[in-house]
Coordinates of C-alpha atoms in Angstrom, one line a residue:
M27 CA 3.0 13.9 37.3
N28 CA 3.0 16.3 34.6
R29 CA 1.0 14.7 31.1
C30 CA 0.2 15.8 28.1
S31 CA -1.8 14.8 25.2
L32 CA -0.8 13.5 21.8
A33 CA -2.2 16.6 20.1
D34 CA 0.2 18.8 22.4
I35 CA 3.4 16.7 20.6
P36 CA 4.8 18.8 17.3
P37 CA 4.2 16.1 14.2
L38 CA 7.4 14.3 12.8
T39 CA 8.1 14.6 8.9
K40 CA 10.1 12.5 7.3
P41 CA 13.0 15.0 6.4
M42 CA 13.4 15.4 10.4
L43 CA 13.3 11.5 11.3
I44 CA 16.3 11.8 8.8
E45 CA 18.0 14.2 10.4
H46 CA 17.6 13.3 13.7
W47 CA 17.7 10.0 13.4
D48 CA 20.1 9.2 15.8
D49 CA 18.1 11.0 18.5
I50 CA 15.3 9.4 17.9
V51 CA 16.4 6.1 17.4
A52 CA 18.1 5.4 20.6
E53 CA 19.2 1.8 20.4
P54 CA 23.4 2.1 19.6
C55 CA 22.8 -1.2 16.9
L56 CA 20.5 0.9 14.9
R57 CA 22.7 4.2 14.1
R58 CA 21.3 5.5 10.5
A59 CA 25.0 5.0 9.3
A60 CA 25.3 1.6 10.7
L61 CA 22.0 0.4 9.2
E62 CA 22.8 1.6 5.6
K63 CA 26.0 -0.6 5.7
Y64 CA 24.3 -3.3 7.0
L65 CA 21.7 -2.6 4.1
E66 CA 24.0 -2.7 1.5
N67 CA 24.8 -6.6 1.9
P68 CA 22.4 -8.2 0.1
A69 CA 23.0 -11.7 2.4
N70 CA 21.5 -9.3 5.3
W71 CA 18.2 -8.3 3.7
N72 CA 16.6 -11.3 4.9
R73 CA 17.8 -11.8 8.3
L74 CA 17.7 -10.6 11.5
L75 CA 20.0 -8.1 12.8
K76 CA 21.8 -10.1 15.7
G77 CA 18.8 -12.0 16.3
R78 CA 16.4 -8.9 17.6
W79 CA 15.9 -6.3 14.2
L80 CA 14.4 -6.8 11.4
V81 CA 15.5 -4.2 9.3
C82 CA 14.5 -3.1 5.5
H83 CA 14.1 -0.1 3.0
T84 CA 10.5 1.5 2.7
S85 CA 9.3 1.3 -1.2
G86 CA 9.8 4.9 -1.6
T87 CA 6.4 6.0 -2.8
S88 CA 5.9 8.4 -0.3
G89 CA 9.3 10.1 -1.3
I90 CA 12.7 9.2 -0.3
P91 CA 13.1 5.6 1.1
I92 CA 13.9 5.4 4.6
I93 CA 15.1 2.5 6.4
T94 CA 13.0 1.0 9.1
P95 CA 13.8 -1.2 11.9
H96 CA 11.4 -3.4 13.8
D97 CA 12.0 -5.4 17.1
V98 CA 11.0 -9.1 16.3
A99 CA 8.6 -9.1 19.1
S100 CA 6.6 -5.9 17.5
V101 CA 6.5 -8.3 14.1
D102 CA 5.2 -11.7 16.2
W103 CA 2.5 -9.0 17.6
L104 CA 1.5 -8.1 13.8
H105 CA 1.6 -11.8 13.2
A106 CA -0.5 -12.8 15.9
V107 CA -3.1 -9.9 16.0
H108 CA -3.6 -10.9 12.5
A109 CA -4.3 -14.8 12.9
A110 CA -7.0 -14.1 16.2
R111 CA -8.8 -11.3 14.3
N112 CA -9.4 -13.6 11.4
G113 CA -13.0 -14.2 11.7
A114 CA -16.1 -14.1 9.4
K115 CA -16.9 -10.8 10.8
A116 CA -14.8 -7.6 11.9
Q117 CA -16.7 -7.8 15.6
T118 CA -15.5 -11.9 16.0
G119 CA -12.1 -13.9 16.2
K120 CA -11.6 -17.1 14.8
R121 CA -9.0 -19.6 16.7
S122 CA -6.5 -21.1 14.4
S123 CA -6.3 -25.0 14.7
L124 CA -2.8 -26.4 15.5
L125 CA -4.1 -29.7 14.7
P126 CA -0.9 -31.1 13.3
F127 CA -2.9 -33.1 10.9
R128 CA -5.5 -31.3 9.7
R129 CA -5.7 -29.7 5.9
R130 CA -4.0 -26.6 6.0
P131 CA -4.7 -23.7 3.4
R132 CA -2.2 -23.5 0.6
M133 CA -1.3 -19.8 0.4
A134 CA 0.7 -17.4 -1.9
V135 CA 2.3 -14.6 -0.4
F136 CA 3.6 -12.2 -3.3
I137 CA 7.2 -10.7 -2.0
W138 CA 9.4 -8.3 -3.5
E139 CA 12.8 -10.3 -3.6
T140 CA 15.3 -7.6 -5.6
C141 CA 15.7 -5.0 -2.6
A142 CA 16.0 -4.6 1.2
S143 CA 11.9 -5.0 1.0
A144 CA 9.6 -5.2 4.1
S145 CA 7.6 -8.1 2.3
A146 CA 10.4 -10.6 1.6
A147 CA 12.1 -9.9 5.5
L148 CA 8.9 -10.7 7.0
F149 CA 8.3 -13.6 5.0
H150 CA 12.0 -15.3 5.1
T151 CA 12.6 -13.9 8.6
R152 CA 9.4 -15.5 10.5
P153 CA 8.6 -18.4 8.2
W154 CA 7.6 -20.5 10.9
I155 CA 4.7 -18.2 12.0
G156 CA 2.5 -18.5 8.6
A157 CA 3.5 -22.3 8.1
L158 CA 1.5 -22.8 12.1
F159 CA -1.7 -21.8 9.9
S160 CA -1.1 -22.5 6.2
S161 CA 1.0 -23.9 3.8
C162 CA 2.8 -20.8 2.7
H163 CA 4.5 -20.5 -0.1
A164 CA 6.6 -17.2 -1.1
I165 CA 6.1 -16.2 -5.4
D166 CA 8.7 -13.2 -5.9
A167 CA 6.6 -10.2 -7.6
G168 CA 9.9 -9.3 -9.9
A169 CA 9.9 -12.7 -11.9
S170 CA 8.6 -13.2 -15.4
W171 CA 4.6 -13.4 -15.8
P172 CA 4.5 -16.8 -17.2
D173 CA 7.4 -18.1 -14.3
I174 CA 4.2 -16.7 -12.0
L175 CA 1.5 -18.3 -13.7
N176 CA 3.1 -21.9 -14.1
R177 CA 3.9 -21.3 -10.6
L178 CA 0.6 -20.6 -9.1
N179 CA -1.1 -23.4 -11.7
R180 CA 1.3 -26.0 -9.8
L181 CA 0.6 -24.6 -6.5
K182 CA -3.1 -24.1 -6.7
P183 CA -3.3 -21.6 -3.4
N184 CA -6.6 -21.0 -1.9
V185 CA -4.9 -18.0 -0.3
I186 CA -3.2 -15.4 -2.0
I187 CA -1.9 -12.3 -0.3
C188 CA -0.4 -9.6 -3.3
Y189 CA -0.3 -6.4 -4.4
A190 CA -3.6 -4.7 -6.0
S191 CA -2.1 -4.0 -8.9
I192 CA -0.7 -7.8 -9.4
L193 CA -4.3 -9.2 -8.3
E194 CA -5.7 -7.3 -11.6
R195 CA -3.4 -9.4 -14.1
L196 CA -4.2 -12.7 -11.8
A197 CA -7.7 -12.0 -12.6
R198 CA -7.4 -11.0 -16.1
A199 CA -5.6 -14.3 -16.5
Q200 CA -8.3 -16.1 -14.9
I201 CA -10.7 -15.4 -17.2
E202 CA -8.4 -15.7 -19.9
G203 CA -8.0 -19.2 -19.5
S204 CA -4.1 -19.4 -18.7
L205 CA -4.8 -19.4 -14.8
D206 CA -7.0 -22.1 -13.3
L207 CA -7.6 -21.3 -9.4
D208 CA -10.5 -22.1 -7.1
F209 CA -11.5 -20.6 -4.7
T210 CA -14.7 -22.0 -3.8
A211 CA -13.0 -24.0 -0.5
A212 CA -13.9 -22.7 3.0
G213 CA -11.4 -20.4 4.1
S214 CA -10.4 -19.2 0.6
S215 CA -9.6 -15.6 0.5
I216 CA -7.8 -12.9 -1.5
S217 CA -6.0 -9.9 0.3
T218 CA -4.3 -6.9 -1.1
G219 CA -2.0 -4.1 -0.1
G220 CA 0.6 -2.0 -1.2
D221 CA -1.5 0.1 -4.1
V222 CA -4.4 1.3 -4.5
L223 CA -7.7 -1.3 -4.7
T224 CA -9.8 0.2 -7.2
P225 CA -13.3 -0.8 -7.6
G226 CA -12.7 -1.9 -11.3
I227 CA -10.1 -4.4 -9.7
R228 CA -12.5 -5.8 -7.2
A229 CA -15.2 -6.0 -9.9
L230 CA -12.6 -8.3 -12.3
C231 CA -11.4 -10.1 -9.1
Q232 CA -15.1 -11.0 -7.9
Q233 CA -16.1 -11.8 -12.1
A234 CA -12.7 -13.8 -12.4
F235 CA -12.6 -15.8 -8.9
H236 CA -16.1 -15.3 -7.5
V237 CA -14.5 -13.8 -4.1
Q238 CA -14.5 -10.1 -3.1
P239 CA -10.6 -9.2 -1.9
L240 CA -10.0 -7.9 1.5
D241 CA -7.9 -4.8 1.2
G242 CA -5.3 -3.8 3.8
Y243 CA -3.7 -0.8 4.5
G244 CA -0.2 0.0 6.1
C245 CA 3.2 1.3 5.4
G246 CA 6.9 0.9 6.4
E247 CA 7.2 2.3 9.2
S248 CA 3.6 1.3 10.6
P249 CA 2.6 -2.1 8.9
A250 CA -0.8 -2.3 10.3
I251 CA -3.2 0.9 10.2
A252 CA -6.2 -0.4 8.9
R253 CA -7.3 -3.7 6.7
Q254 CA -10.8 -5.3 5.9
W255 CA -12.9 -8.3 6.6
H256 CA -15.1 -10.7 5.1
G257 CA -19.0 -8.8 5.2
V258 CA -17.5 -5.8 5.7
D259 CA -17.5 -2.9 3.0
R260 CA -14.4 -1.1 4.4
L261 CA -10.9 -0.4 6.3
M262 CA -11.0 -0.7 9.7
L263 CA -8.6 1.0 11.3
L264 CA -6.4 -1.3 14.0
E265 CA -6.1 1.1 16.5
D266 CA -4.3 -0.6 19.4
L267 CA -1.4 -0.9 17.2
T268 CA -1.6 2.7 15.5
A269 CA -3.0 6.1 16.7
F270 CA -4.1 7.3 13.7
E271 CA -5.2 11.1 13.1
A272 CA -6.7 12.4 9.6
V273 CA -5.9 16.0 9.9
D274 CA -5.9 19.4 7.9
S275 CA -3.4 21.6 6.5
H276 CA -2.6 22.8 10.1
D277 CA -2.5 19.5 12.0
Q278 CA -6.1 20.1 13.0
P279 CA -8.6 16.6 13.0
V280 CA -11.2 16.5 10.6
P281 CA -14.4 15.4 11.3
E282 CA -16.2 12.0 9.8
G283 CA -16.8 12.1 6.2
E284 CA -14.8 15.0 5.4
I285 CA -11.0 14.5 3.6
S286 CA -7.6 15.2 5.3
D287 CA -4.7 16.9 3.9
H288 CA -2.9 13.9 5.8
V289 CA -2.7 11.5 8.3
L290 CA -0.5 11.6 11.5
L291 CA 0.5 8.1 12.6
T292 CA 2.0 7.0 16.1
P293 CA 3.0 2.8 16.1
L294 CA 2.5 1.7 19.8
I295 CA 4.1 -1.6 19.8
N296 CA 7.9 -1.2 18.1
R297 CA 9.8 -0.2 20.5
A298 CA 12.8 -0.2 17.9
F299 CA 11.5 2.8 15.9
P300 CA 9.8 5.4 18.5
L301 CA 7.7 7.5 16.1
L302 CA 4.9 10.3 17.4
R303 CA 2.8 11.8 15.1
Y304 CA 4.8 10.9 11.8
R305 CA 3.3 12.5 8.9
L306 CA 2.0 10.6 6.0
D307 CA 0.6 12.4 3.3
D308 CA -2.0 10.1 2.6
R309 CA -5.7 12.0 2.0
V310 CA -8.3 9.7 3.8
R311 CA -12.1 10.2 4.6
L312 CA -13.0 8.1 8.3
G313 CA -16.0 6.4 8.3
P314 CA -18.2 5.3 11.0
T315 CA -17.6 3.0 13.8
L316 CA -19.7 -0.1 12.8
A317 CA -21.8 -2.0 15.2
G318 CA -20.0 -4.4 18.0
W319 CA -16.4 -3.2 16.6
P320 CA -14.6 -0.2 18.6
F321 CA -12.5 1.6 16.6
R322 CA -13.1 3.7 13.5
S323 CA -13.0 3.0 9.7
I324 CA -11.9 4.5 6.8
D325 CA -14.4 4.8 3.7
E326 CA -11.7 6.3 1.2
I327 CA -8.0 6.5 0.5
M328 CA -7.6 9.4 -2.0
G329 CA -3.8 9.5 -2.8
R330 CA -0.9 11.9 -1.4
T331 CA -1.3 15.8 -1.0
T332 CA 2.3 15.8 -1.8
M333 CA 2.0 14.7 -5.4
T334 CA 2.7 17.3 -7.8
F335 CA 3.3 17.7 -11.3
T336 CA 6.1 20.6 -12.2
F337 CA 5.3 22.0 -16.3
Y338 CA 7.5 24.8 -17.9
M339 CA 5.4 26.7 -20.6
P340 CA 8.5 28.2 -20.7
E341 CA 7.2 29.7 -16.7
E342 CA 6.9 26.8 -14.4
R343 CA 3.2 26.0 -12.9
V344 CA 2.6 23.6 -10.1
V345 CA 0.2 21.1 -10.1
V346 CA -1.1 19.1 -7.2
G347 CA -2.5 16.1 -8.2
M348 CA -4.2 15.1 -11.7
N349 CA -8.1 15.0 -12.3
V350 CA -8.7 12.5 -14.4
F351 CA -12.9 11.3 -13.1
G352 CA -14.3 14.6 -13.1
I353 CA -16.1 15.0 -9.5
S354 CA -15.4 11.8 -8.7
E355 CA -12.2 9.9 -7.3
T356 CA -12.6 6.8 -9.3
D357 CA -14.7 5.3 -12.0
P358 CA -16.8 1.8 -12.4
R359 CA -15.3 1.5 -15.6
V360 CA -11.6 1.5 -14.9
V361 CA -9.7 -1.0 -13.5
N362 CA -6.6 1.3 -13.2
W363 CA -4.8 4.0 -14.0
Q364 CA -1.7 6.2 -14.2
A365 CA -1.1 9.9 -14.8
R366 CA 2.5 10.4 -15.5
Q367 CA 4.0 13.4 -17.3
T368 CA 5.8 12.9 -20.4
S369 CA 8.2 16.0 -21.0
P370 CA 7.8 19.7 -19.3
S371 CA 4.8 20.2 -21.0
S372 CA 2.9 17.5 -21.5
V373 CA 1.0 14.2 -19.1
E374 CA -0.7 11.6 -20.2
C375 CA -3.3 9.0 -18.4
L376 CA -2.6 5.3 -19.1
F377 CA -5.9 3.6 -18.2
T378 CA -6.9 -0.8 -18.5
P379 CA -10.8 -0.2 -18.9
V380 CA -13.1 -3.2 -17.7
P381 CA -13.9 -5.4 -20.2
G382 CA -16.7 -4.4 -23.0
E383 CA -16.8 -0.7 -22.3
D384 CA -16.3 1.8 -24.6
V385 CA -12.9 2.3 -24.6
A386 CA -13.1 5.6 -27.3
S387 CA -15.7 7.2 -25.0
L388 CA -13.5 6.8 -21.9
A389 CA -10.2 8.2 -23.4
H390 CA -12.2 11.1 -24.4
E391 CA -13.7 12.0 -21.0
I392 CA -10.3 11.3 -19.2
Q393 CA -9.0 13.4 -21.7
T394 CA -11.4 16.3 -21.0
N395 CA -11.6 16.2 -17.1
M396 CA -7.3 16.4 -17.4
R397 CA -8.1 19.5 -19.6
I398 CA -10.3 21.0 -17.2
H399 CA -8.2 20.6 -14.7
L400 CA -5.0 22.1 -16.1
D401 CA -6.7 25.1 -17.5
S402 CA -8.0 25.8 -13.9
C403 CA -4.3 25.6 -12.9
G404 CA -3.5 27.9 -15.6
C405 CA -1.7 25.0 -17.5
H406 CA -3.5 26.8 -20.7
K407 CA -0.5 25.2 -23.1
V408 CA 0.5 21.8 -21.2
D409 CA -1.0 19.0 -23.3
A410 CA -2.9 16.4 -22.1
S411 CA -4.1 12.3 -23.4
A412 CA -5.2 9.6 -22.6
R413 CA -5.1 5.7 -23.9
P414 CA -6.0 2.2 -23.1
V415 CA -3.1 -0.3 -22.2
Q416 CA -3.6 -4.0 -21.5
F417 CA -2.2 -3.5 -18.1
I418 CA 0.4 -0.5 -16.3
E419 CA 4.0 -1.2 -15.2
P420 CA 4.4 -1.7 -11.5
D421 CA 7.7 0.7 -10.5
E422 CA 11.0 -1.5 -10.9
R423 CA 11.7 -0.8 -7.2
S424 CA 8.8 -0.7 -5.1
G425 CA 6.7 -3.0 -7.2
K426 CA 3.4 -1.1 -7.1
I427 CA 1.8 0.9 -9.7
Q428 CA 2.3 4.3 -8.8
Q429 CA -0.8 6.4 -10.1
F430 CA 0.8 9.5 -10.5
V431 CA 4.7 9.8 -11.9
P432 CA 5.9 12.8 -12.6
L433 CA 9.4 13.7 -14.2
P434 CA 12.1 13.5 -11.7
W435 CA 12.4 17.3 -10.8
S436 CA 8.9 17.4 -9.2
G437 CA 10.3 15.4 -6.4
S438 CA 7.2 13.4 -5.1
T439 CA 5.0 9.9 -5.4
N440 CA 2.0 8.8 -4.4
R441 CA 1.1 5.6 -2.0

């Protein structure tokens, strides 16, 4: 039998997937037009299509939102893998107890209820799986902030799963006294995903709750790409669930320690949605394979190559990304940040500083870095500014904080 390697298969882009959907997704029940009509009815958002397929929309933070169907068997595999690999270290497992009278952790899971989101669909269609191991409670991330705090104070969870940007606000509320949670019990943890877990958010979480948050990395098309374990300071790839290629602009592999131009994903367990070398425009730096663990690690995720700002001065200039921290990707003095275009010839950076930092000095440094970056791109007439804010508003559609927000004509967004 003739064989080929994965690298012999041409990459698949999102526009190609949309154009050739009905050729790629062969199941007749999952034709693109039928799925779009199905999701027009909000009553279908949190139920299985024909009892077999979980159907939702991606958040759109990597461009145009697309429908993502998942065979329910693949969803159950994801839950099983995370439960089985829930030990204290990445290379060890921990058998979850099913004793009916044991004290189970109280878990609060933030989900997005105002659209056909994966978070809500996963929770509502498979609630019994989480209930095997914990007392699991959903919290609508789109609810008012006072309602969220009141719900948490009543629930007193010792396990939280949320967006990193929500964790920032929870940590500040705990420090200020409007939230009173305790994570000292055995098995307590905080896990994040969806948007960027910055060093500043990590530090704020440690100060507020005395625990280090555990990060996760996935997308609507491939929910389980990598995760972090207790005692490990980086993301570990789940390469038995998703084939992961970090490549340069010519789709050639980049070596460990170098920054990729983008990545190519091949989910291995979702038969309903067969994607081969699907392009995701994340820039990542691969790390070493740790002792006792069979898969590679990710040292850093640095946003998307497709993130561009288009300025008019009056001539058109296209700028990729926005340098706000000089030669570094992050700054430990900043908890979170967002570079957003405010006009055809202006851009500003909003940032939430670590408590006690010199805000004026930070603003000046960020503005200077942006100015240097814009000048290097020939955008001498584009105004750049930076200002501190109490918190950064998430995107209304996805619930995530987008770190780069161009005006609509730029047509790009980040992770």
